[in-house]
Every structure is written in C-alpha cells, then in structure tokens.
Tab-separated table of C-alpha atoms in Angstrom:
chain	number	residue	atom	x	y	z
A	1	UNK	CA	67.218	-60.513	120.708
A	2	UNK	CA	67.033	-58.658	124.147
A	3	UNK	CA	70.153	-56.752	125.285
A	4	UNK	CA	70.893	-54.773	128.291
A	5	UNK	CA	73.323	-51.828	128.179
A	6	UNK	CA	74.569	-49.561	131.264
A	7	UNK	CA	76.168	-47.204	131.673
A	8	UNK	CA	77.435	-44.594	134.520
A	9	UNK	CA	79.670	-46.552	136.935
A	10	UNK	CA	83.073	-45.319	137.445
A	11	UNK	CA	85.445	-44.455	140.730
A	12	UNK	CA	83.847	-41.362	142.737
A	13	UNK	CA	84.620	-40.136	146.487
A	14	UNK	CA	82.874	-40.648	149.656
A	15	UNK	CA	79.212	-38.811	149.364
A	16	UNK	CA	79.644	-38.437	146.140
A	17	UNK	CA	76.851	-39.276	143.742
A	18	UNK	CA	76.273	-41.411	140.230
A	19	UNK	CA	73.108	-41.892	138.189
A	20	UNK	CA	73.298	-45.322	136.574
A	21	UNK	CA	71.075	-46.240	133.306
A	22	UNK	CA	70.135	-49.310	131.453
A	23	UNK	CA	68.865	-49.351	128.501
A	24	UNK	CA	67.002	-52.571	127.021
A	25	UNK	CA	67.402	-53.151	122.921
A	26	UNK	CA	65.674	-55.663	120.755
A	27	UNK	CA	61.665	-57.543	121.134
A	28	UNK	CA	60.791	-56.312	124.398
A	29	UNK	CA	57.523	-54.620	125.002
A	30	UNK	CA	59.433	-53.290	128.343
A	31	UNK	CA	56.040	-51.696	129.954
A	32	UNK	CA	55.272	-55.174	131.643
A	33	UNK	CA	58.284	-56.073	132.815
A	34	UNK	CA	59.966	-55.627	136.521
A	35	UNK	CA	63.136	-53.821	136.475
A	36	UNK	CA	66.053	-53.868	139.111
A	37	UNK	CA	69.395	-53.344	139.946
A	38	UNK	CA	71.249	-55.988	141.538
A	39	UNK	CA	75.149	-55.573	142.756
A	40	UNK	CA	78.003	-57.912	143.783
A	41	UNK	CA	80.807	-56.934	145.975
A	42	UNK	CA	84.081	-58.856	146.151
A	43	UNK	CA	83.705	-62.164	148.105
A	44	UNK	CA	80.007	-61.400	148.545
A	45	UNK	CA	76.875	-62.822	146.610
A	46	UNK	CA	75.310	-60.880	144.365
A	47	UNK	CA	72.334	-58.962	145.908
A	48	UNK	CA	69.029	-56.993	145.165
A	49	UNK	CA	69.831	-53.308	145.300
A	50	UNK	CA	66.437	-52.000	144.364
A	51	UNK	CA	63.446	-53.032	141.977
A	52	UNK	CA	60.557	-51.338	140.289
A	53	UNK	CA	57.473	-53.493	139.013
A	54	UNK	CA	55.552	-52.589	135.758
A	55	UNK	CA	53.244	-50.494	138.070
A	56	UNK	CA	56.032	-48.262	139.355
A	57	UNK	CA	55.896	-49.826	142.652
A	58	UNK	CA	59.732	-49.873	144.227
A	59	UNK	CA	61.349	-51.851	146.525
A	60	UNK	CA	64.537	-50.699	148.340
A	61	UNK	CA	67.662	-52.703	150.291
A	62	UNK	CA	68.025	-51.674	153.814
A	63	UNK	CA	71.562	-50.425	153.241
A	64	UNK	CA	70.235	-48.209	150.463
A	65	UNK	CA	67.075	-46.771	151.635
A	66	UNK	CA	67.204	-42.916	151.678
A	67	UNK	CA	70.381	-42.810	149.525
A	68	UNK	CA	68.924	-44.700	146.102
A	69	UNK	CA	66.378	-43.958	144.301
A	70	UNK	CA	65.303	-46.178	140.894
A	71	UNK	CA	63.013	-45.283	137.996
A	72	UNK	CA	61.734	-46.270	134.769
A	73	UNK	CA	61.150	-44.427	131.704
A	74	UNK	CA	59.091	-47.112	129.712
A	75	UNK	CA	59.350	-44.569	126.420
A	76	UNK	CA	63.113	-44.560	126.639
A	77	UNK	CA	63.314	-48.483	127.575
A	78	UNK	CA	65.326	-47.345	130.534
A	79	UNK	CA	65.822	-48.082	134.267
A	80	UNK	CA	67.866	-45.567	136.498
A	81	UNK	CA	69.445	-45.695	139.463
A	82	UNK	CA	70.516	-42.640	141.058
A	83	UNK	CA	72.878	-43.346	143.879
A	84	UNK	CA	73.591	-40.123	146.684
A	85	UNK	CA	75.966	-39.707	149.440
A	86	UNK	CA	77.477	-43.190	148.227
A	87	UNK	CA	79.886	-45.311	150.787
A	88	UNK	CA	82.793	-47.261	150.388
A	89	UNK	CA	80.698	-50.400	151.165
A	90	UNK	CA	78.833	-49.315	147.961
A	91	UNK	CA	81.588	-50.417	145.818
A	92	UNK	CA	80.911	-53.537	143.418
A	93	UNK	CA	79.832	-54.623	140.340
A	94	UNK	CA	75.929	-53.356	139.469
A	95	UNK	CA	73.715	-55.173	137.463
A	96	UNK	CA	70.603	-54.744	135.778
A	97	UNK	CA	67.768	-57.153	135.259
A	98	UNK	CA	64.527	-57.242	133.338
A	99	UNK	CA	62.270	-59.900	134.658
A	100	UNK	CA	59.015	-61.354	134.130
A	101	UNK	CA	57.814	-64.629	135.294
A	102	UNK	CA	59.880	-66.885	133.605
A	103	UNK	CA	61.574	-64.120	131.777
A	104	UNK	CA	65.185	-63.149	132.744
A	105	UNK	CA	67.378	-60.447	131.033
A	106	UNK	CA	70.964	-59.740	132.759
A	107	UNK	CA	72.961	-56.290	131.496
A	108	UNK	CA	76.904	-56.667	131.434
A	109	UNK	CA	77.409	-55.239	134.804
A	110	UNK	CA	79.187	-52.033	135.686
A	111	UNK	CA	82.012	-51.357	138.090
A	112	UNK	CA	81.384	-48.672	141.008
A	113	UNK	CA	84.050	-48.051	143.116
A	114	UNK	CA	83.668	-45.253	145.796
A	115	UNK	CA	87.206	-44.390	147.455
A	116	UNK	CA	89.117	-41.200	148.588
C-alpha cells in the first residue's frame, strides 16, 4: 500500500545541477520515518548518498558533502535531493528509501547521467 515515486533525473553537463523528489503514496504516517537517497553506478554496489532521520538530522557521503543537500517536507510526503556542481562520477541510478526499523520502502530508481 506504500509507493515511492521520483522524479528529476535526466542527462545534465558537468556543474550542472538537478533537484530530485520522492514522493511516498498510500498508509504511511511518513513523519517517523528515515528518508534517504541511495545510488548505484555501473559495476558498483549500490551506496548511501545521503539520509535524513524523522528529526531532520542528515547524514552526508564523503563524495557528496558540500555539493548535496537532502530535505523532507513531511506535509508533502516528500524527500529532496538537490544535487550542485554535479560530476561525471555522479552518474547512476538514484534511489529512494523510507525506512524504519524493520520497515523498508524502495522508489523505482531514477537515471542521472552527467556528461558533456
């Protein structure tokens, strides 16, 4: 009954910019639930790009610190992820995930590719 939908990838240039969203459907009270974005590059694992807990509190991969920033707007049953001066080792498929506990909700995933 939960569902994850994002939206926002797409192809952009070196230092370019995207804002990706997520948007959670269905019997969720979303307020107490983590939130993150996870991504998975060709021939890599998939990894934790950035999280926000119910509290707000964020966490940050090294590679994006500076560059990424991730919010929540519990109203909207949204998380963001607005992504600056992007690189081409940005490029993979982003995911979103709505956690708690036990609790595990996975969006579709969303191509961003980031080429001249």
């Amino acid at each position: 009954q939960v569902q994850l939908v994002e939206s926002g990838g797409g192809l952009v240039q070196p230092g370019g910019s995207l804002r990706l969203s997520c948007a959670a459907s269905g019997s969720i009270f979303i307020s107490i639930y983590a939130m993150g974005w996870y991504r998975q590059a060709p021939g890599k694992q998939r990894e934790l790009v950035a999280d926000i807990t119910s509290g707000g509190s964020t966490n940050y991969a090294d590679s994006v610190k500076g560059r990424f920033t991730i919010s929540r707007d519990n109203a909207k049953k949204t998380v963001y992820l607005q992504m600056n001066s992007l690189k081409p080792e940005d490029t993979a498929v982003y995911y979103c995930n709505v956690g708690m506990y036990h609790l595990s909700y996975w969006g579709q995933g969303t191509q961003v590719t980031v080429s001249s």
